[in-house]
mmCIF file of C-alpha atoms and ligand atoms in Angstrom:
data_model
loop_
_atom_site.group_PDB
_atom_site.id
_atom_site.type_symbol
_atom_site.label_atom_id
_atom_site.label_comp_id
_atom_site.label_asym_id
_atom_site.label_seq_id
_atom_site.Cartn_x
_atom_site.Cartn_y
_atom_site.Cartn_z
ATOM 1 C CA MET A 4 1.924 10.969 -23.275
ATOM 2 C CA PRO A 5 4.776 10.746 -21.013
ATOM 3 C CA GLU A 6 7.488 7.879 -21.395
ATOM 4 C CA VAL A 7 6.996 4.655 -19.231
ATOM 5 C CA GLU A 8 9.732 4.742 -16.646
ATOM 6 C CA ARG A 9 10.890 1.651 -15.024
ATOM 7 C CA TRP A 10 11.968 1.662 -11.597
ATOM 8 C CA PRO A 11 13.266 -1.784 -9.758
ATOM 9 C CA SER A 12 11.938 -2.421 -6.467
ATOM 10 C CA ARG A 13 13.863 -3.096 -3.478
ATOM 11 C CA PHE A 14 13.976 -6.446 -1.398
ATOM 12 C CA ALA A 15 12.672 -6.531 2.106
ATOM 13 C CA GLU A 16 11.339 -8.717 4.752
ATOM 14 C CA VAL A 17 8.333 -7.916 6.699
ATOM 15 C CA GLY A 18 6.944 -10.128 9.507
ATOM 16 C CA GLY A 19 8.897 -12.934 8.128
ATOM 17 C CA VAL A 20 7.704 -12.371 3.984
ATOM 18 C CA GLY A 21 9.726 -11.594 1.629
ATOM 19 C CA VAL A 22 8.724 -8.313 0.116
ATOM 20 C CA GLU A 23 9.725 -5.930 -3.284
ATOM 21 C CA ARG A 24 9.054 -2.943 -2.306
ATOM 22 C CA ALA A 25 8.359 -0.376 -5.095
ATOM 23 C CA LEU A 26 7.276 2.780 -3.560
ATOM 24 C CA PRO A 27 8.377 5.152 -1.981
ATOM 25 C CA LYS A 28 11.277 6.100 -4.453
ATOM 26 C CA ARG A 29 13.457 9.172 -4.094
ATOM 27 C CA GLU A 30 12.153 10.291 -7.842
ATOM 28 C CA HIS A 31 8.353 9.329 -6.829
ATOM 29 C CA ARG A 32 8.054 9.862 -3.090
ATOM 30 C CA THR A 33 4.073 9.510 -4.060
ATOM 31 C CA VAL A 34 1.788 8.675 -6.793
ATOM 32 C CA GLY A 35 -1.278 10.168 -6.157
ATOM 33 C CA PRO A 36 -2.111 10.095 -2.614
ATOM 34 C CA TRP A 37 0.032 6.522 -2.869
ATOM 35 C CA CYS A 38 3.137 6.515 -0.507
ATOM 36 C CA PHE A 39 3.987 2.693 -0.440
ATOM 37 C CA LEU A 40 3.658 -0.174 -2.048
ATOM 38 C CA ASP A 41 4.898 -3.761 -1.023
ATOM 39 C CA HIS A 42 4.233 -6.438 -3.085
ATOM 40 C CA MET A 43 4.750 -9.607 -0.926
ATOM 41 C CA GLY A 44 5.509 -12.601 -1.716
ATOM 42 C CA PRO A 45 4.749 -15.503 -3.252
ATOM 43 C CA SER A 46 6.367 -17.103 -0.970
ATOM 44 C CA ALA A 47 7.045 -21.045 -1.067
ATOM 45 C CA PRO A 48 4.859 -22.803 1.322
ATOM 46 C CA PRO A 49 4.914 -23.025 4.273
ATOM 47 C CA ALA A 50 4.669 -19.216 4.571
ATOM 48 C CA GLU A 51 3.693 -17.683 7.770
ATOM 49 C CA MET A 52 3.299 -13.377 8.213
ATOM 50 C CA ARG A 53 3.908 -12.405 12.013
ATOM 51 C CA VAL A 54 3.962 -8.659 12.268
ATOM 52 C CA GLY A 55 2.944 -7.629 15.877
ATOM 53 C CA PRO A 56 1.623 -4.629 17.288
ATOM 54 C CA HIS A 57 2.726 -1.657 15.841
ATOM 55 C CA PRO A 58 1.573 2.258 14.872
ATOM 56 C CA HIS A 59 0.873 4.285 12.085
ATOM 57 C CA ILE A 60 -0.235 7.895 12.020
ATOM 58 C CA GLY A 61 -1.284 9.970 8.888
ATOM 59 C CA LEU A 62 -2.007 6.951 6.195
ATOM 60 C CA GLN A 63 -4.086 4.628 5.222
ATOM 61 C CA THR A 64 -2.946 1.037 4.956
ATOM 62 C CA VAL A 65 -4.783 -1.430 2.063
ATOM 63 C CA THR A 66 -4.164 -4.965 2.203
ATOM 64 C CA TRP A 67 -4.760 -7.133 -0.694
ATOM 65 C CA LEU A 68 -4.539 -10.780 -0.618
ATOM 66 C CA LEU A 69 -4.245 -12.988 -3.907
ATOM 67 C CA GLU A 70 -3.498 -16.034 -1.845
ATOM 68 C CA GLY A 71 -3.160 -16.819 1.761
ATOM 69 C CA GLU A 72 -5.055 -15.633 4.797
ATOM 70 C CA VAL A 73 -4.527 -12.831 7.385
ATOM 71 C CA LEU A 74 -5.901 -12.054 10.943
ATOM 72 C CA HIS A 75 -6.124 -8.337 11.072
ATOM 73 C CA THR A 76 -6.394 -7.041 14.715
ATOM 74 C CA ASP A 77 -6.093 -3.158 15.745
ATOM 75 C CA SER A 78 -6.736 -0.914 18.583
ATOM 76 C CA LEU A 79 -10.020 0.482 17.718
ATOM 77 C CA GLY A 80 -11.107 -3.412 18.720
ATOM 78 C CA SER A 81 -11.560 -4.948 14.991
ATOM 79 C CA GLU A 82 -10.910 -8.640 14.673
ATOM 80 C CA GLN A 83 -10.836 -9.202 11.008
ATOM 81 C CA VAL A 84 -9.967 -11.951 8.790
ATOM 82 C CA ILE A 85 -8.758 -11.160 5.116
ATOM 83 C CA ARG A 86 -8.853 -13.606 2.218
ATOM 84 C CA PRO A 87 -8.159 -13.162 -1.348
ATOM 85 C CA GLY A 88 -10.978 -10.489 -3.233
ATOM 86 C CA GLN A 89 -11.617 -8.744 -0.267
ATOM 87 C CA LEU A 90 -9.970 -5.199 1.238
ATOM 88 C CA ASN A 91 -9.020 -4.312 4.513
ATOM 89 C CA LEU A 92 -8.406 -0.208 4.768
ATOM 90 C CA MET A 93 -7.132 1.132 8.084
ATOM 91 C CA THR A 94 -7.444 5.073 8.741
ATOM 92 C CA ALA A 95 -4.674 5.793 11.220
ATOM 93 C CA GLY A 96 -5.309 9.580 11.319
ATOM 94 C CA ALA A 97 -3.639 10.759 14.487
ATOM 95 C CA GLY A 98 -2.883 7.026 15.744
ATOM 96 C CA VAL A 99 -3.855 3.770 15.554
ATOM 97 C CA ALA A 100 -1.860 0.601 16.159
ATOM 98 C CA HIS A 101 -2.295 -3.150 14.425
ATOM 99 C CA ALA A 102 -1.141 -6.403 14.044
ATOM 100 C CA GLU A 103 -1.498 -8.593 11.370
ATOM 101 C CA GLN A 104 -0.903 -12.484 11.245
ATOM 102 C CA SER A 105 -1.613 -15.508 8.498
ATOM 103 C CA THR A 106 -3.852 -17.863 10.528
ATOM 104 C CA HIS A 107 -2.076 -20.798 8.966
ATOM 105 C CA ALA A 108 1.199 -21.539 8.640
ATOM 106 C CA SER A 109 0.946 -23.678 5.451
ATOM 107 C CA GLY A 110 0.405 -22.454 1.994
ATOM 108 C CA VAL A 111 1.701 -19.230 0.170
ATOM 109 C CA MET A 112 1.408 -15.893 0.874
ATOM 110 C CA HIS A 113 1.167 -13.503 -2.272
ATOM 111 C CA GLY A 114 -0.580 -10.172 -2.101
ATOM 112 C CA ALA A 115 0.387 -6.264 -1.573
ATOM 113 C CA GLN A 116 0.127 -3.920 0.995
ATOM 114 C CA LEU A 117 0.016 -0.468 0.481
ATOM 115 C CA TRP A 118 -0.461 3.466 1.991
ATOM 116 C CA VAL A 119 -1.962 6.248 1.136
ATOM 117 C CA ALA A 120 -1.037 9.050 2.520
ATOM 118 C CA GLN A 121 -3.829 11.219 4.238
ATOM 119 C CA PRO A 122 -4.112 15.121 3.718
ATOM 120 C CA GLU A 123 -4.111 17.687 5.992
ATOM 121 C CA ALA A 124 -8.091 18.065 6.557
ATOM 122 C CA THR A 125 -8.291 14.276 7.493
ATOM 123 C CA ARG A 126 -4.446 12.764 8.914
ATOM 124 C CA HIS A 127 -5.065 14.828 12.768
ATOM 125 C CA GLY A 128 -8.854 12.769 12.749
ATOM 126 C CA PRO A 129 -9.891 9.509 13.993
ATOM 127 C CA ALA A 130 -8.834 6.243 13.383
ATOM 128 C CA ALA A 131 -11.328 3.736 11.160
ATOM 129 C CA PHE A 132 -11.074 0.540 10.224
ATOM 130 C CA GLU A 133 -13.242 -0.690 7.205
ATOM 131 C CA HIS A 134 -13.450 -4.456 5.530
ATOM 132 C CA HIS A 135 -15.458 -5.070 2.137
ATOM 133 C CA ALA A 136 -15.812 -8.710 1.781
ATOM 134 C CA GLU A 137 -16.867 -8.035 -1.811
ATOM 135 C CA LEU A 138 -15.414 -5.046 -4.063
ATOM 136 C CA PRO A 139 -16.909 -3.999 -7.734
ATOM 137 C CA LEU A 140 -15.832 -5.890 -10.728
ATOM 138 C CA VAL A 141 -15.180 -4.412 -14.424
ATOM 139 C CA GLU A 142 -15.005 -6.764 -17.485
ATOM 140 C CA LEU A 143 -12.967 -5.073 -19.797
ATOM 141 C CA GLY A 144 -12.778 -7.406 -22.966
ATOM 142 C CA THR A 145 -10.757 -10.263 -21.255
ATOM 143 C CA ALA A 146 -9.460 -8.397 -18.572
ATOM 144 C CA ARG A 147 -11.504 -7.730 -15.115
ATOM 145 C CA ALA A 148 -10.774 -5.339 -13.056
ATOM 146 C CA THR A 149 -11.380 -5.480 -9.241
ATOM 147 C CA VAL A 150 -11.615 -1.583 -8.100
ATOM 148 C CA LEU A 151 -10.178 -1.456 -4.372
ATOM 149 C CA LEU A 152 -10.174 2.459 -4.078
ATOM 150 C CA GLY A 153 -11.629 5.118 -6.495
ATOM 151 C CA SER A 154 -13.208 4.400 -9.392
ATOM 152 C CA LEU A 155 -12.615 2.842 -12.714
ATOM 153 C CA ALA A 156 -14.654 2.390 -15.946
ATOM 154 C CA GLY A 157 -17.635 3.477 -14.141
ATOM 155 C CA ALA A 158 -17.667 1.244 -11.077
ATOM 156 C CA SER A 159 -16.695 2.758 -7.612
ATOM 157 C CA SER A 160 -14.890 1.447 -4.349
ATOM 158 C CA PRO A 161 -16.835 1.395 -1.320
ATOM 159 C CA GLY A 162 -14.002 2.154 0.573
ATOM 160 C CA ARG A 163 -13.513 5.455 1.947
ATOM 161 C CA SER A 164 -10.766 8.152 0.230
ATOM 162 C CA ASP A 165 -9.381 11.092 1.436
ATOM 163 C CA TRP A 166 -7.910 12.313 -1.734
ATOM 164 C CA PRO A 167 -8.817 11.652 -5.764
ATOM 165 C CA ILE A 168 -7.597 7.961 -5.996
ATOM 166 C CA VAL A 169 -7.841 4.687 -8.190
ATOM 167 C CA GLY A 170 -6.375 1.548 -6.785
ATOM 168 C CA ALA A 171 -7.390 -1.676 -8.666
ATOM 169 C CA ASP A 172 -6.388 -5.423 -9.587
ATOM 170 C CA LEU A 173 -5.855 -6.147 -13.022
ATOM 171 C CA ASP A 174 -6.563 -9.461 -14.274
ATOM 172 C CA MET A 175 -5.397 -10.192 -17.788
ATOM 173 C CA GLY A 176 -5.587 -13.019 -20.037
ATOM 174 C CA GLY A 177 -3.204 -12.817 -23.314
ATOM 175 C CA GLY A 178 -3.729 -10.277 -25.871
ATOM 176 C CA ARG A 179 -4.103 -6.236 -25.949
ATOM 177 C CA HIS A 180 -6.159 -4.595 -23.337
ATOM 178 C CA ALA A 181 -7.214 -0.874 -22.855
ATOM 179 C CA ILE A 182 -8.127 0.459 -19.590
ATOM 180 C CA PRO A 183 -9.976 3.525 -19.029
ATOM 181 C CA LEU A 184 -7.468 6.350 -16.943
ATOM 182 C CA ASP A 185 -8.171 9.768 -15.469
ATOM 183 C CA PRO A 186 -5.961 12.306 -17.535
ATOM 184 C CA THR A 187 -5.883 14.481 -14.452
ATOM 185 C CA PHE A 188 -4.312 10.945 -12.254
ATOM 186 C CA GLU A 189 -0.646 10.089 -12.559
ATOM 187 C CA HIS A 190 -0.565 6.698 -12.666
ATOM 188 C CA GLY A 191 1.601 3.796 -11.914
ATOM 189 C CA VAL A 192 1.687 -0.096 -12.554
ATOM 190 C CA VAL A 193 2.843 -3.147 -10.510
ATOM 191 C CA VAL A 194 3.412 -6.537 -11.907
ATOM 192 C CA LEU A 195 2.034 -9.300 -9.291
ATOM 193 C CA SER A 196 2.188 -12.504 -11.300
ATOM 194 C CA GLY A 197 3.082 -12.605 -14.958
ATOM 195 C CA SER A 198 4.107 -9.793 -17.314
ATOM 196 C CA LEU A 199 3.408 -7.103 -19.791
ATOM 197 C CA THR A 200 4.116 -4.749 -22.361
ATOM 198 C CA ILE A 201 3.348 -1.091 -21.910
ATOM 199 C CA ASP A 202 4.255 1.418 -25.019
ATOM 200 C CA GLY A 203 6.803 -1.243 -25.941
ATOM 201 C CA ALA A 204 8.104 -1.262 -22.499
ATOM 202 C CA HIS A 205 8.164 -4.707 -20.831
ATOM 203 C CA VAL A 206 7.703 -5.351 -17.149
ATOM 204 C CA ALA A 207 7.466 -7.908 -14.860
ATOM 205 C CA SER A 208 7.110 -8.479 -11.446
ATOM 206 C CA GLY A 209 10.128 -6.340 -9.326
ATOM 207 C CA VAL A 210 9.904 -3.631 -11.385
ATOM 208 C CA PHE A 211 7.412 -0.398 -10.678
ATOM 209 C CA ALA A 212 6.330 0.921 -14.012
ATOM 210 C CA TYR A 213 5.481 4.857 -13.246
ATOM 211 C CA LEU A 214 3.150 6.157 -16.348
ATOM 212 C CA GLY A 215 2.898 9.667 -15.211
ATOM 213 C CA SER A 216 -0.224 11.736 -15.977
ATOM 214 C CA ASP A 217 -2.062 12.521 -18.927
ATOM 215 C CA ARG A 218 -3.029 9.242 -20.503
ATOM 216 C CA SER A 219 -6.728 8.555 -20.982
ATOM 217 C CA GLU A 220 -5.980 4.843 -21.398
ATOM 218 C CA LEU A 221 -3.714 2.485 -19.887
ATOM 219 C CA VAL A 222 -2.835 0.156 -23.181
ATOM 220 C CA VAL A 223 -1.184 -2.915 -22.480
ATOM 221 C CA THR A 224 -0.088 -6.342 -23.864
ATOM 222 C CA VAL A 225 -0.055 -9.542 -22.336
ATOM 223 C CA HIS A 226 1.490 -12.635 -23.418
ATOM 224 C CA ARG A 227 0.241 -15.251 -20.786
ATOM 225 C CA PRO A 228 -2.402 -15.027 -17.754
ATOM 226 C CA THR A 229 -1.028 -11.828 -15.432
ATOM 227 C CA ARG A 230 -2.126 -9.764 -12.478
ATOM 228 C CA ALA A 231 -0.988 -6.500 -12.011
ATOM 229 C CA MET A 232 -1.944 -3.465 -9.409
ATOM 230 C CA LEU A 233 -3.123 -0.069 -11.088
ATOM 231 C CA VAL A 234 -2.477 3.011 -8.438
ATOM 232 C CA GLY A 235 -3.081 6.553 -9.340
ATOM 233 C CA GLY A 236 -4.534 9.696 -8.129
ATOM 234 C CA ALA A 237 -4.148 13.650 -8.268
ATOM 235 C CA PRO A 238 -0.882 14.508 -7.010
ATOM 236 C CA PHE A 239 -0.655 15.065 -3.770
ATOM 237 C CA ALA A 240 -0.215 18.327 -3.047
ATOM 238 C CA GLU A 241 1.257 18.268 0.425
ATOM 239 C CA GLU A 242 5.278 17.434 0.886
ATOM 240 C CA VAL A 243 5.225 13.989 3.414
ATOM 241 C CA ALA A 244 7.487 12.969 5.834
ATOM 242 C CA MET A 245 7.837 9.505 5.914
ATOM 243 C CA TRP A 246 9.504 7.120 8.502
ATOM 244 C CA TRP A 247 9.216 3.921 9.950
ATOM 245 C CA ASN A 248 5.163 3.519 9.940
ATOM 246 C CA PHE A 249 4.682 7.057 10.141
ATOM 247 C CA VAL A 250 3.798 9.639 7.363
ATOM 248 C CA GLY A 251 3.463 13.376 8.545
ATOM 249 C CA ARG A 252 5.328 16.773 7.221
ATOM 250 C CA THR A 253 7.873 17.525 9.749
ATOM 251 C CA THR A 254 10.027 15.417 11.744
ATOM 252 C CA GLU A 255 9.162 16.533 14.933
ATOM 253 C CA GLU A 256 6.228 15.272 14.269
ATOM 254 C CA LEU A 257 7.541 11.864 13.393
ATOM 255 C CA ASP A 258 9.636 12.528 17.028
ATOM 256 C CA GLN A 259 6.445 13.012 19.092
ATOM 257 C CA ALA A 260 4.480 9.979 17.598
ATOM 258 C CA ARG A 261 7.867 7.762 18.103
ATOM 259 C CA THR A 262 7.985 9.015 21.447
ATOM 260 C CA ALA A 263 4.214 8.312 22.057
ATOM 261 C CA TRP A 264 4.523 4.706 20.942
ATOM 262 C CA GLU A 265 7.602 4.155 23.432
ATOM 263 C CA GLU A 266 6.289 5.367 26.309
ATOM 264 C CA GLY A 267 3.094 3.435 25.369
ATOM 265 C CA SER A 268 0.898 6.389 25.224
ATOM 266 C CA ASP A 269 -3.054 6.458 24.749
ATOM 267 C CA ARG A 270 -2.633 7.402 21.217
ATOM 268 C CA PHE A 271 -2.171 4.356 19.829
ATOM 269 C CA GLY A 272 -4.094 2.401 22.280
ATOM 270 C CA ALA A 273 -3.784 -1.624 22.845
ATOM 271 C CA VAL A 274 -3.972 -4.143 20.378
ATOM 272 C CA ARG A 275 -5.319 -7.816 21.544
ATOM 273 C CA SER A 276 -2.079 -10.389 19.489
ATOM 274 C CA PRO A 277 -0.189 -13.070 20.857
ATOM 275 C CA LEU A 278 2.529 -11.209 19.076
ATOM 276 C CA ASP A 279 5.558 -8.966 20.783
ATOM 277 C CA ARG A 280 5.053 -5.428 20.098
ATOM 278 C CA ILE A 281 7.462 -4.153 17.816
ATOM 279 C CA PRO A 282 9.703 -1.180 19.463
ATOM 280 C CA ALA A 283 10.661 1.830 17.488
ATOM 281 C CA PRO A 284 13.699 1.667 15.556
ATOM 282 C CA VAL A 285 16.155 5.103 16.628
ATOM 283 C CA PRO A 286 15.506 7.795 13.708
ATOM 284 C CA TRP A 287 18.387 8.323 11.353
ATOM 285 C CA TRP A 288 18.164 12.393 12.519
ATOM 286 C CA GLN A 289 19.022 11.047 16.093
ATOM 287 C CA LEU A 290 21.790 8.927 14.998
ATOM 288 C CA HIS A 291 23.616 11.501 12.441
ATOM 289 C CA PRO A 292 22.503 14.755 14.341
ATOM 290 C CA ARG A 293 23.176 18.061 12.300
HETATM 291 MN MN1 LIG B 328 0.952 -1.591 9.600
#
């Protein structure tokens, strides 16, 4: 069994809310198909998230809240409020645009926003949006797992997945918990509240625990009520190029997507939102041409 690697998250800000960015890491650009993981908040009230219309390609966005309420609108015409315990899953394919904002200015924002890289087979395909108001819950002793994507302990998420994946929220009381894993997957854990110990390694909020593969279970010890996200999947077989809100394979592709967004091309469509459209930054490869 591989040793637990602990990687510090880096602080960032998204739409006015502080986030701890666990992925990507230079050392782990993907964990399964997961390529981006922001732990958002918990922010002191009054917290307001305002992320204006912006584009995506080649990925799925996963929104998961512990507290707060967010309105999602996208260029497919979707308009969906998401509440704690629900899943918003947007598939970008060749291109989509969306906006997200909290529905009221008071209260706490706490959750996770993640991206899943799409494989070659689907990444040039049509965009899609799914909202799942109810997800399967698995009782594992005194732990309760909500299955966001893939399967865990025999329960399967209704969410679309294009690559072998698992994503689950673990809600654990004090004690020792054993969570069954697919040993062919690589896995990682991010703590959203509380703290836990894996193989003697202490993991708290702000740290990404990379577990590697070849584990048939995750054994965690918890000293106080703890929420954590388990992410994993079959190691992603394709080398990804990520920049801004795009996941592709080459900088040329990312450039094309950037130009399309800046020119207001039909590729991304229009989003109904009172917020301002977010312009693309200048990519590093244009600032420092080789
Ligand atoms: Mn987005």
